[in-house]
Every structure is written in C-alpha cells, then in structure tokens.
C-alpha cells in the first residue's frame, strides 16, 4: 500500500484548512461526503494528520491524502510528498549469485 508524507510538519495542510475555514472535525465530516463509499476519514485521523509536532503524524495512506486534498481543493503534491521509486518493485537485470558459473 502506498503511503505519503505530509509536507512541512503539516503546515501546508493547516494553511489550506484556514483558507477554507475548516477545523479537523469539519475536515473529517467533509471527507465522508467526498468519498464514494461514504466512509471518509475519522476525526482522530484528521486531528493526527493536521496536528503539530508531538501530536501529528507525518505518514498517511494515499487514499486518506487524496480525500483531504480533494476536500481542501488543493493539489495533492502541494500537501504531501510523493513516494519515490522503490527498489523492491524493480526487476534485477543481473543475476546475483544464483546463476550457474559453468
């Protein structure tokens, strides 16, 4: 599952919320309306995601980030750092000790 990291300790998120006059509770409620499944994110997740150091969490699921960005009408990349390429998913082009040397 892809995880994203919030930028600037959540400051861009809090700034976007201030522009929309939203609290974490209002943000959570708005994500339920934006979610086609009607689930959205919970108030606790919203508080943690938008919280400051010591209270906030930096990592969230892509789906959570997408719902938040949609509600705040902000580009995802303005609020969260995009994941880098993982070497776990890149195929090896050279055998590493498993080829018969004969």
mmCIF file of N, CA, C and O in Angstrom:
data_model
loop_
_atom_site.group_PDB
_atom_site.id
_atom_site.type_symbol
_atom_site.label_atom_id
_atom_site.label_comp_id
_atom_site.label_asym_id
_atom_site.label_seq_id
_atom_site.Cartn_x
_atom_site.Cartn_y
_atom_site.Cartn_z
ATOM 1 N N UNK A 1 0.843 -1.176 0.000
ATOM 2 C CA UNK A 1 0.000 0.000 0.000
ATOM 3 C C UNK A 1 0.895 1.249 0.000
ATOM 4 O O UNK A 1 1.890 1.301 0.700
ATOM 5 N N UNK A 2 0.527 2.220 -0.780
ATOM 6 C CA UNK A 2 1.325 3.433 -0.903
ATOM 7 C C UNK A 2 1.017 4.395 0.235
ATOM 8 O O UNK A 2 -0.142 4.681 0.519
ATOM 9 N N UNK A 3 2.068 4.890 0.863
ATOM 10 C CA UNK A 3 1.927 5.895 1.909
ATOM 11 C C UNK A 3 2.563 7.196 1.431
ATOM 12 O O UNK A 3 3.540 7.180 0.699
ATOM 13 N N UNK A 4 1.992 8.303 1.861
ATOM 14 C CA UNK A 4 2.541 9.620 1.549
ATOM 15 C C UNK A 4 2.972 10.292 2.839
ATOM 16 O O UNK A 4 2.490 9.961 3.917
ATOM 17 N N UNK A 5 3.864 11.260 2.712
ATOM 18 C CA UNK A 5 4.369 12.005 3.863
ATOM 19 C C UNK A 5 3.888 13.441 3.748
ATOM 20 O O UNK A 5 4.049 14.076 2.705
ATOM 21 N N UNK A 6 3.293 13.942 4.820
ATOM 22 C CA UNK A 6 2.808 15.327 4.782
ATOM 23 C C UNK A 6 3.991 16.279 4.747
ATOM 24 O O UNK A 6 5.037 16.010 5.335
ATOM 25 N N UNK A 7 3.822 17.363 4.046
ATOM 26 C CA UNK A 7 4.898 18.346 3.915
ATOM 27 C C UNK A 7 4.923 19.285 5.120
ATOM 28 O O UNK A 7 3.895 19.569 5.723
ATOM 29 N N UNK A 8 6.117 19.765 5.433
ATOM 30 C CA UNK A 8 6.309 20.831 6.408
ATOM 31 C C UNK A 8 5.633 20.626 7.742
ATOM 32 O O UNK A 8 5.069 21.571 8.291
ATOM 33 N N UNK A 9 5.697 19.397 8.277
ATOM 34 C CA UNK A 9 5.060 19.108 9.560
ATOM 35 C C UNK A 9 3.574 19.438 9.568
ATOM 36 O O UNK A 9 3.014 19.781 10.592
ATOM 37 N N UNK A 10 2.938 19.396 8.400
ATOM 38 C CA UNK A 10 1.505 19.640 8.306
ATOM 39 C C UNK A 10 1.102 21.089 8.125
ATOM 40 O O UNK A 10 -0.082 21.394 8.029
ATOM 41 N N UNK A 11 2.077 21.997 8.059
ATOM 42 C CA UNK A 11 1.744 23.417 7.920
ATOM 43 C C UNK A 11 0.948 23.705 6.640
ATOM 44 O O UNK A 11 -0.054 24.430 6.701
ATOM 45 N N UNK A 12 1.327 23.144 5.476
ATOM 46 C CA UNK A 12 0.505 23.381 4.287
ATOM 47 C C UNK A 12 -0.943 22.898 4.463
ATOM 48 O O UNK A 12 -1.873 23.533 3.983
ATOM 49 N N UNK A 13 -1.125 21.794 5.180
ATOM 50 C CA UNK A 13 -2.474 21.305 5.461
ATOM 51 C C UNK A 13 -3.246 22.299 6.327
ATOM 52 O O UNK A 13 -4.398 22.644 6.036
ATOM 53 N N UNK A 14 -2.602 22.750 7.395
ATOM 54 C CA UNK A 14 -3.270 23.698 8.302
ATOM 55 C C UNK A 14 -3.562 25.018 7.600
ATOM 56 O O UNK A 14 -4.620 25.628 7.821
ATOM 57 N N UNK A 15 -2.648 25.465 6.732
ATOM 58 C CA UNK A 15 -2.885 26.702 5.976
ATOM 59 C C UNK A 15 -4.077 26.555 5.040
ATOM 60 O O UNK A 15 -4.916 27.454 4.935
ATOM 61 N N UNK A 16 -4.163 25.410 4.355
ATOM 62 C CA UNK A 16 -5.289 25.161 3.446
ATOM 63 C C UNK A 16 -6.594 25.083 4.230
ATOM 64 O O UNK A 16 -7.627 25.582 3.782
ATOM 65 N N UNK A 17 -6.551 24.476 5.405
ATOM 66 C CA UNK A 17 -7.748 24.406 6.245
ATOM 67 C C UNK A 17 -8.180 25.802 6.696
ATOM 68 O O UNK A 17 -9.381 26.096 6.717
ATOM 69 N N UNK A 18 -7.220 26.639 7.026
ATOM 70 C CA UNK A 18 -7.543 28.008 7.449
ATOM 71 C C UNK A 18 -8.201 28.788 6.313
ATOM 72 O O UNK A 18 -9.155 29.541 6.536
ATOM 73 N N UNK A 19 -7.705 28.592 5.091
ATOM 74 C CA UNK A 19 -8.301 29.270 3.934
ATOM 75 C C UNK A 19 -9.743 28.833 3.710
ATOM 76 O O UNK A 19 -10.577 29.608 3.260
ATOM 77 N N UNK A 20 -10.046 27.590 4.037
ATOM 78 C CA UNK A 20 -11.403 27.051 3.864
ATOM 79 C C UNK A 20 -12.233 27.184 5.150
ATOM 80 O O UNK A 20 -13.371 26.735 5.192
ATOM 81 N N UNK A 21 -11.637 27.770 6.190
ATOM 82 C CA UNK A 21 -12.291 27.920 7.491
ATOM 83 C C UNK A 21 -12.787 26.562 8.008
ATOM 84 O O UNK A 21 -13.957 26.387 8.349
ATOM 85 N N UNK A 22 -11.863 25.594 8.043
ATOM 86 C CA UNK A 22 -12.198 24.237 8.468
ATOM 87 C C UNK A 22 -11.400 23.826 9.683
ATOM 88 O O UNK A 22 -10.203 24.061 9.758
ATOM 89 N N UNK A 23 -12.076 23.173 10.596
ATOM 90 C CA UNK A 23 -11.408 22.523 11.720
ATOM 91 C C UNK A 23 -11.155 21.070 11.319
ATOM 92 O O UNK A 23 -11.636 20.607 10.276
ATOM 93 N N UNK A 24 -10.431 20.343 12.140
ATOM 94 C CA UNK A 24 -10.185 18.934 11.857
ATOM 95 C C UNK A 24 -11.510 18.166 11.839
ATOM 96 O O UNK A 24 -11.708 17.270 11.013
ATOM 97 N N UNK A 25 -12.421 18.525 12.713
ATOM 98 C CA UNK A 25 -13.725 17.868 12.770
ATOM 99 C C UNK A 25 -14.525 18.119 11.488
ATOM 100 O O UNK A 25 -15.119 17.199 10.923
ATOM 101 N N UNK A 26 -14.513 19.350 11.000
ATOM 102 C CA UNK A 26 -15.210 19.684 9.750
ATOM 103 C C UNK A 26 -14.547 18.987 8.562
ATOM 104 O O UNK A 26 -15.225 18.545 7.637
ATOM 105 N N UNK A 27 -13.215 18.900 8.594
ATOM 106 C CA UNK A 27 -12.477 18.216 7.531
ATOM 107 C C UNK A 27 -12.893 16.754 7.455
ATOM 108 O O UNK A 27 -13.178 16.231 6.377
ATOM 109 N N UNK A 28 -12.946 16.099 8.607
ATOM 110 C CA UNK A 28 -13.339 14.689 8.644
ATOM 111 C C UNK A 28 -14.755 14.503 8.091
ATOM 112 O O UNK A 28 -15.002 13.593 7.297
ATOM 113 N N UNK A 29 -15.670 15.358 8.480
ATOM 114 C CA UNK A 29 -17.056 15.265 8.001
ATOM 115 C C UNK A 29 -17.125 15.493 6.487
ATOM 116 O O UNK A 29 -17.873 14.801 5.782
ATOM 117 N N UNK A 30 -16.351 16.427 5.993
ATOM 118 C CA UNK A 30 -16.365 16.736 4.557
ATOM 119 C C UNK A 30 -15.802 15.582 3.728
ATOM 120 O O UNK A 30 -16.242 15.357 2.602
ATOM 121 N N UNK A 31 -14.837 14.841 4.276
ATOM 122 C CA UNK A 31 -14.278 13.713 3.526
ATOM 123 C C UNK A 31 -15.305 12.603 3.349
ATOM 124 O O UNK A 31 -15.264 11.882 2.359
ATOM 125 N N UNK A 32 -16.231 12.475 4.281
ATOM 126 C CA UNK A 32 -17.286 11.466 4.134
ATOM 127 C C UNK A 32 -18.175 11.784 2.938
ATOM 128 O O UNK A 32 -18.624 10.892 2.233
ATOM 129 N N UNK A 33 -18.400 13.070 2.687
ATOM 130 C CA UNK A 33 -19.213 13.483 1.539
ATOM 131 C C UNK A 33 -18.448 13.303 0.229
ATOM 132 O O UNK A 33 -19.044 13.010 -0.800
ATOM 133 N N UNK A 34 -17.135 13.480 0.281
ATOM 134 C CA UNK A 34 -16.311 13.367 -0.927
ATOM 135 C C UNK A 34 -16.011 11.910 -1.286
ATOM 136 O O UNK A 34 -15.671 11.614 -2.426
ATOM 137 N N UNK A 35 -16.150 11.029 -0.325
ATOM 138 C CA UNK A 35 -15.827 9.615 -0.510
ATOM 139 C C UNK A 35 -17.009 8.895 -1.163
ATOM 140 O O UNK A 35 -18.127 8.938 -0.645
ATOM 141 N N UNK A 36 -16.754 8.221 -2.281
ATOM 142 C CA UNK A 36 -17.829 7.498 -2.969
ATOM 143 C C UNK A 36 -18.376 6.359 -2.109
ATOM 144 O O UNK A 36 -19.525 5.958 -2.270
ATOM 145 N N UNK A 37 -17.558 5.857 -1.185
ATOM 146 C CA UNK A 37 -18.017 4.802 -0.274
ATOM 147 C C UNK A 37 -18.692 5.384 0.968
ATOM 148 O O UNK A 37 -19.237 4.650 1.773
ATOM 149 N N UNK A 38 -18.589 6.705 1.131
ATOM 150 C CA UNK A 38 -19.224 7.364 2.267
ATOM 151 C C UNK A 38 -18.516 7.195 3.591
ATOM 152 O O UNK A 38 -19.041 7.553 4.630
ATOM 153 N N UNK A 39 -17.296 6.659 3.559
ATOM 154 C CA UNK A 39 -16.560 6.418 4.800
ATOM 155 C C UNK A 39 -15.733 7.626 5.229
ATOM 156 O O UNK A 39 -15.731 7.997 6.388
ATOM 157 N N UNK A 40 -14.989 8.192 4.302
ATOM 158 C CA UNK A 40 -14.129 9.321 4.631
ATOM 159 C C UNK A 40 -13.063 8.945 5.640
ATOM 160 O O UNK A 40 -12.675 7.789 5.768
ATOM 161 N N UNK A 41 -12.597 9.938 6.376
ATOM 162 C CA UNK A 41 -11.630 9.692 7.451
ATOM 163 C C UNK A 41 -12.288 10.075 8.763
ATOM 164 O O UNK A 41 -13.193 10.901 8.803
ATOM 165 N N UNK A 42 -11.837 9.491 9.820
ATOM 166 C CA UNK A 42 -12.394 9.781 11.135
ATOM 167 C C UNK A 42 -11.801 11.048 11.724
ATOM 168 O O UNK A 42 -10.741 11.521 11.296
ATOM 169 N N UNK A 43 -12.470 11.614 12.724
ATOM 170 C CA UNK A 43 -11.957 12.817 13.389
ATOM 171 C C UNK A 43 -10.567 12.625 13.986
ATOM 172 O O UNK A 43 -9.731 13.517 13.909
ATOM 173 N N UNK A 44 -10.303 11.456 14.550
ATOM 174 C CA UNK A 44 -8.982 11.200 15.142
ATOM 175 C C UNK A 44 -7.892 11.249 14.080
ATOM 176 O O UNK A 44 -6.838 11.846 14.295
ATOM 177 N N UNK A 45 -8.149 10.654 12.926
ATOM 178 C CA UNK A 45 -7.182 10.693 11.825
ATOM 179 C C UNK A 45 -6.968 12.128 11.370
ATOM 180 O O UNK A 45 -5.828 12.546 11.121
ATOM 181 N N UNK A 46 -8.036 12.897 11.266
ATOM 182 C CA UNK A 46 -7.926 14.300 10.848
ATOM 183 C C UNK A 46 -7.093 15.098 11.852
ATOM 184 O O UNK A 46 -6.239 15.892 11.461
ATOM 185 N N UNK A 47 -7.324 14.889 13.147
ATOM 186 C CA UNK A 47 -6.542 15.594 14.170
ATOM 187 C C UNK A 47 -5.068 15.222 14.091
ATOM 188 O O UNK A 47 -4.193 16.089 14.166
ATOM 189 N N UNK A 48 -4.797 13.923 13.937
ATOM 190 C CA UNK A 48 -3.406 13.480 13.867
ATOM 191 C C UNK A 48 -2.716 14.002 12.613
ATOM 192 O O UNK A 48 -1.563 14.417 12.661
ATOM 193 N N UNK A 49 -3.412 13.958 11.488
ATOM 194 C CA UNK A 49 -2.814 14.374 10.222
ATOM 195 C C UNK A 49 -2.536 15.870 10.172
ATOM 196 O O UNK A 49 -1.565 16.311 9.572
ATOM 197 N N UNK A 50 -3.362 16.654 10.817
ATOM 198 C CA UNK A 50 -3.199 18.111 10.776
ATOM 199 C C UNK A 50 -2.517 18.662 12.014
ATOM 200 O O UNK A 50 -2.285 19.862 12.104
ATOM 201 N N UNK A 51 -2.179 17.799 12.953
ATOM 202 C CA UNK A 51 -1.567 18.234 14.202
ATOM 203 C C UNK A 51 -0.138 18.708 14.049
ATOM 204 O O UNK A 51 0.528 18.456 13.054
ATOM 205 N N UNK A 52 0.310 19.412 15.076
ATOM 206 C CA UNK A 52 1.684 19.915 15.097
ATOM 207 C C UNK A 52 2.601 18.863 15.715
ATOM 208 O O UNK A 52 2.137 17.821 16.175
ATOM 209 N N UNK A 53 3.886 19.150 15.742
ATOM 210 C CA UNK A 53 4.879 18.212 16.256
ATOM 211 C C UNK A 53 4.481 17.685 17.633
ATOM 212 O O UNK A 53 4.006 18.420 18.481
ATOM 213 N N UNK A 54 4.681 16.402 17.823
ATOM 214 C CA UNK A 54 4.329 15.777 19.088
ATOM 215 C C UNK A 54 2.919 15.204 19.070
ATOM 216 O O UNK A 54 2.633 14.228 19.732
ATOM 217 N N UNK A 55 2.026 15.810 18.310
ATOM 218 C CA UNK A 55 0.645 15.336 18.205
ATOM 219 C C UNK A 55 0.404 14.757 16.820
ATOM 220 O O UNK A 55 -0.277 13.758 16.666
ATOM 221 N N UNK A 56 0.999 15.383 15.814
ATOM 222 C CA UNK A 56 0.738 14.996 14.429
ATOM 223 C C UNK A 56 1.518 13.781 13.992
ATOM 224 O O UNK A 56 2.526 13.414 14.585
ATOM 225 N N UNK A 57 1.012 13.152 12.948
ATOM 226 C CA UNK A 57 1.718 12.045 12.303
ATOM 227 C C UNK A 57 2.084 12.499 10.898
ATOM 228 O O UNK A 57 1.347 13.257 10.271
ATOM 229 N N UNK A 58 3.216 12.056 10.414
ATOM 230 C CA UNK A 58 3.693 12.507 9.107
ATOM 231 C C UNK A 58 3.257 11.609 7.957
ATOM 232 O O UNK A 58 3.214 12.037 6.820
ATOM 233 N N UNK A 59 2.932 10.360 8.236
ATOM 234 C CA UNK A 59 2.640 9.403 7.175
ATOM 235 C C UNK A 59 1.157 9.047 7.165
ATOM 236 O O UNK A 59 0.555 8.844 8.214
ATOM 237 N N UNK A 60 0.595 8.987 5.965
ATOM 238 C CA UNK A 60 -0.791 8.547 5.830
ATOM 239 C C UNK A 60 -0.944 7.766 4.528
ATOM 240 O O UNK A 60 -0.075 7.803 3.661
ATOM 241 N N UNK A 61 -2.050 7.093 4.397
ATOM 242 C CA UNK A 61 -2.344 6.335 3.190
ATOM 243 C C UNK A 61 -2.661 7.282 2.039
ATOM 244 O O UNK A 61 -3.164 8.378 2.247
ATOM 245 N N UNK A 62 -2.394 6.805 0.836
ATOM 246 C CA UNK A 62 -2.688 7.591 -0.360
ATOM 247 C C UNK A 62 -4.165 7.982 -0.402
ATOM 248 O O UNK A 62 -4.511 9.112 -0.717
ATOM 249 N N UNK A 63 -5.037 7.071 -0.075
ATOM 250 C CA UNK A 63 -6.478 7.340 -0.102
ATOM 251 C C UNK A 63 -6.857 8.464 0.862
ATOM 252 O O UNK A 63 -7.646 9.340 0.527
ATOM 253 N N UNK A 64 -6.280 8.444 2.051
ATOM 254 C CA UNK A 64 -6.534 9.495 3.036
ATOM 255 C C UNK A 64 -6.063 10.839 2.498
ATOM 256 O O UNK A 64 -6.785 11.835 2.562
ATOM 257 N N UNK A 65 -4.847 10.868 1.972
ATOM 258 C CA UNK A 65 -4.290 12.104 1.424
ATOM 259 C C UNK A 65 -5.143 12.627 0.274
ATOM 260 O O UNK A 65 -5.405 13.830 0.172
ATOM 261 N N UNK A 66 -5.603 11.714 -0.591
ATOM 262 C CA UNK A 66 -6.422 12.119 -1.733
ATOM 263 C C UNK A 66 -7.736 12.737 -1.265
ATOM 264 O O UNK A 66 -8.165 13.770 -1.785
ATOM 265 N N UNK A 67 -8.391 12.128 -0.282
ATOM 266 C CA UNK A 67 -9.652 12.671 0.235
ATOM 267 C C UNK A 67 -9.444 14.058 0.842
ATOM 268 O O UNK A 67 -10.233 14.979 0.605
ATOM 269 N N UNK A 68 -8.390 14.219 1.617
ATOM 270 C CA UNK A 68 -8.100 15.512 2.253
ATOM 271 C C UNK A 68 -7.821 16.573 1.192
ATOM 272 O O UNK A 68 -8.367 17.683 1.248
ATOM 273 N N UNK A 69 -6.981 16.243 0.220
ATOM 274 C CA UNK A 69 -6.655 17.203 -0.844
ATOM 275 C C UNK A 69 -7.897 17.573 -1.651
ATOM 276 O O UNK A 69 -8.079 18.734 -2.027
ATOM 277 N N UNK A 70 -8.762 16.619 -1.892
ATOM 278 C CA UNK A 70 -9.992 16.871 -2.639
ATOM 279 C C UNK A 70 -10.890 17.834 -1.884
ATOM 280 O O UNK A 70 -11.405 18.811 -2.455
ATOM 281 N N UNK A 71 -11.087 17.590 -0.610
ATOM 282 C CA UNK A 71 -11.945 18.453 0.211
ATOM 283 C C UNK A 71 -11.366 19.860 0.318
ATOM 284 O O UNK A 71 -12.106 20.849 0.260
ATOM 285 N N UNK A 72 -10.047 19.949 0.450
ATOM 286 C CA UNK A 72 -9.410 21.261 0.590
ATOM 287 C C UNK A 72 -9.208 21.944 -0.759
ATOM 288 O O UNK A 72 -8.762 23.091 -0.814
ATOM 289 N N UNK A 73 -9.521 21.242 -1.848
ATOM 290 C CA UNK A 73 -9.380 21.762 -3.204
ATOM 291 C C UNK A 73 -7.947 22.231 -3.471
ATOM 292 O O UNK A 73 -7.703 23.315 -3.995
ATOM 293 N N UNK A 74 -7.003 21.385 -3.068
ATOM 294 C CA UNK A 74 -5.572 21.649 -3.233
ATOM 295 C C UNK A 74 -4.948 20.496 -4.003
ATOM 296 O O UNK A 74 -5.373 19.348 -3.847
ATOM 297 N N UNK A 75 -3.929 20.755 -4.811
ATOM 298 C CA UNK A 75 -3.218 19.653 -5.457
ATOM 299 C C UNK A 75 -2.548 18.763 -4.408
ATOM 300 O O UNK A 75 -1.981 19.266 -3.431
ATOM 301 N N UNK A 76 -2.638 17.476 -4.615
ATOM 302 C CA UNK A 76 -2.067 16.508 -3.675
ATOM 303 C C UNK A 76 -0.597 16.799 -3.386
ATOM 304 O O UNK A 76 -0.155 16.757 -2.243
ATOM 305 N N UNK A 77 0.149 17.138 -4.432
ATOM 306 C CA UNK A 77 1.595 17.358 -4.282
ATOM 307 C C UNK A 77 1.929 18.637 -3.518
ATOM 308 O O UNK A 77 3.072 18.825 -3.120
ATOM 309 N N UNK A 78 0.965 19.510 -3.305
ATOM 310 C CA UNK A 78 1.202 20.714 -2.503
ATOM 311 C C UNK A 78 1.148 20.399 -1.007
ATOM 312 O O UNK A 78 1.737 21.111 -0.194
ATOM 313 N N UNK A 79 0.432 19.356 -0.661
ATOM 314 C CA UNK A 79 0.240 18.998 0.743
ATOM 315 C C UNK A 79 1.084 17.816 1.188
ATOM 316 O O UNK A 79 1.416 17.694 2.368
ATOM 317 N N UNK A 80 1.425 16.939 0.230
ATOM 318 C CA UNK A 80 2.138 15.707 0.560
ATOM 319 C C UNK A 80 3.294 15.474 -0.401
ATOM 320 O O UNK A 80 3.220 15.830 -1.569
ATOM 321 N N UNK A 81 4.358 14.844 0.119
ATOM 322 C CA UNK A 81 5.474 14.421 -0.722
ATOM 323 C C UNK A 81 5.079 13.128 -1.413
ATOM 324 O O UNK A 81 4.507 12.223 -0.794
ATOM 325 N N UNK A 82 5.373 13.062 -2.692
ATOM 326 C CA UNK A 82 5.064 11.871 -3.464
ATOM 327 C C UNK A 82 6.097 10.786 -3.179
ATOM 328 O O UNK A 82 7.253 11.087 -2.899
ATOM 329 N N UNK A 83 5.700 9.503 -3.241
ATOM 330 C CA UNK A 83 6.658 8.426 -2.966
ATOM 331 C C UNK A 83 7.712 8.341 -4.062
ATOM 332 O O UNK A 83 7.464 8.707 -5.206
ATOM 333 N N UNK A 84 8.872 7.871 -3.683
ATOM 334 C CA UNK A 84 9.947 7.661 -4.651
ATOM 335 C C UNK A 84 9.853 6.240 -5.172
ATOM 336 O O UNK A 84 9.125 5.414 -4.631
ATOM 337 N N UNK A 85 10.619 5.941 -6.189
ATOM 338 C CA UNK A 85 10.634 4.594 -6.749
ATOM 339 C C UNK A 85 11.275 3.662 -5.734
ATOM 340 O O UNK A 85 12.339 3.946 -5.196
ATOM 341 N N UNK A 86 10.617 2.576 -5.483
ATOM 342 C CA UNK A 86 11.139 1.582 -4.554
ATOM 343 C C UNK A 86 11.938 0.544 -5.326
ATOM 344 O O UNK A 86 11.498 0.056 -6.364
ATOM 345 N N UNK A 87 13.096 0.179 -4.806
ATOM 346 C CA UNK A 87 13.897 -0.851 -5.468
ATOM 347 C C UNK A 87 13.265 -2.229 -5.286
ATOM 348 O O UNK A 87 13.635 -3.170 -5.961
ATOM 349 N N UNK A 88 12.290 -2.342 -4.382
ATOM 350 C CA UNK A 88 11.621 -3.620 -4.177
ATOM 351 C C UNK A 88 10.798 -4.025 -5.387
ATOM 352 O O UNK A 88 10.532 -5.201 -5.596
ATOM 353 N N UNK A 89 10.362 -3.059 -6.174
ATOM 354 C CA UNK A 89 9.498 -3.363 -7.303
ATOM 355 C C UNK A 89 10.235 -3.346 -8.636
ATOM 356 O O UNK A 89 9.651 -3.610 -9.666
ATOM 357 N N UNK A 90 11.533 -3.060 -8.615
ATOM 358 C CA UNK A 90 12.321 -3.009 -9.835
ATOM 359 C C UNK A 90 12.986 -4.364 -10.044
ATOM 360 O O UNK A 90 13.625 -4.907 -9.148
ATOM 361 N N UNK A 91 12.811 -4.918 -11.229
ATOM 362 C CA UNK A 91 13.417 -6.220 -11.511
ATOM 363 C C UNK A 91 14.924 -6.076 -11.654
ATOM 364 O O UNK A 91 15.425 -5.078 -12.164
ATOM 365 N N UNK A 92 15.611 -7.089 -11.236
ATOM 366 C CA UNK A 92 17.066 -7.105 -11.372
ATOM 367 C C UNK A 92 17.431 -7.441 -12.804
ATOM 368 O O UNK A 92 16.853 -8.327 -13.422
ATOM 369 N N UNK A 93 18.417 -6.752 -13.325
ATOM 370 C CA UNK A 93 18.849 -7.035 -14.693
ATOM 371 C C UNK A 93 20.073 -7.943 -14.701
ATOM 372 O O UNK A 93 20.459 -8.454 -15.729
ATOM 373 N N UNK A 94 20.723 -8.138 -13.573
ATOM 374 C CA UNK A 94 21.883 -9.010 -13.451
ATOM 375 C C UNK A 94 21.583 -10.071 -12.402
ATOM 376 O O UNK A 94 21.058 -9.759 -11.348
ATOM 377 N N UNK A 95 21.936 -11.313 -12.656
ATOM 378 C CA UNK A 95 21.761 -12.336 -11.627
ATOM 379 C C UNK A 95 22.707 -12.052 -10.462
ATOM 380 O O UNK A 95 23.822 -11.559 -10.668
ATOM 381 N N UNK A 96 22.282 -12.343 -9.266
ATOM 382 C CA UNK A 96 23.089 -12.081 -8.086
ATOM 383 C C UNK A 96 23.402 -13.396 -7.370
ATOM 384 O O UNK A 96 22.772 -13.739 -6.371
ATOM 385 N N UNK A 97 24.359 -14.114 -7.910
ATOM 386 C CA UNK A 97 24.813 -15.333 -7.259
ATOM 387 C C UNK A 97 23.937 -16.542 -7.489
ATOM 388 O O UNK A 97 24.225 -17.607 -6.972
ATOM 389 N N UNK A 98 22.871 -16.403 -8.261
ATOM 390 C CA UNK A 98 22.013 -17.538 -8.460
ATOM 391 C C UNK A 98 22.185 -18.181 -9.830
ATOM 392 O O UNK A 98 21.494 -19.129 -10.168
ATOM 393 N N UNK A 99 23.112 -17.685 -10.597
ATOM 394 C CA UNK A 99 23.372 -18.253 -11.919
ATOM 395 C C UNK A 99 24.499 -19.296 -11.806
ATOM 396 O O UNK A 99 25.424 -19.140 -11.013
ATOM 397 N N UNK A 100 24.440 -20.326 -12.619
ATOM 398 C CA UNK A 100 25.473 -21.355 -12.642
ATOM 399 C C UNK A 100 26.686 -20.789 -13.387
ATOM 400 O O UNK A 100 26.576 -20.433 -14.561
ATOM 401 N N UNK A 101 27.864 -20.675 -12.730
ATOM 402 C CA UNK A 101 29.036 -20.060 -13.360
ATOM 403 C C UNK A 101 29.675 -20.931 -14.435
ATOM 404 O O UNK A 101 30.572 -20.485 -15.129
ATOM 405 N N UNK A 102 29.278 -22.202 -14.632
ATOM 406 C CA UNK A 102 29.920 -23.077 -15.611
ATOM 407 C C UNK A 102 29.493 -22.766 -16.960
ATOM 408 O O UNK A 102 28.876 -22.576 -17.720
#
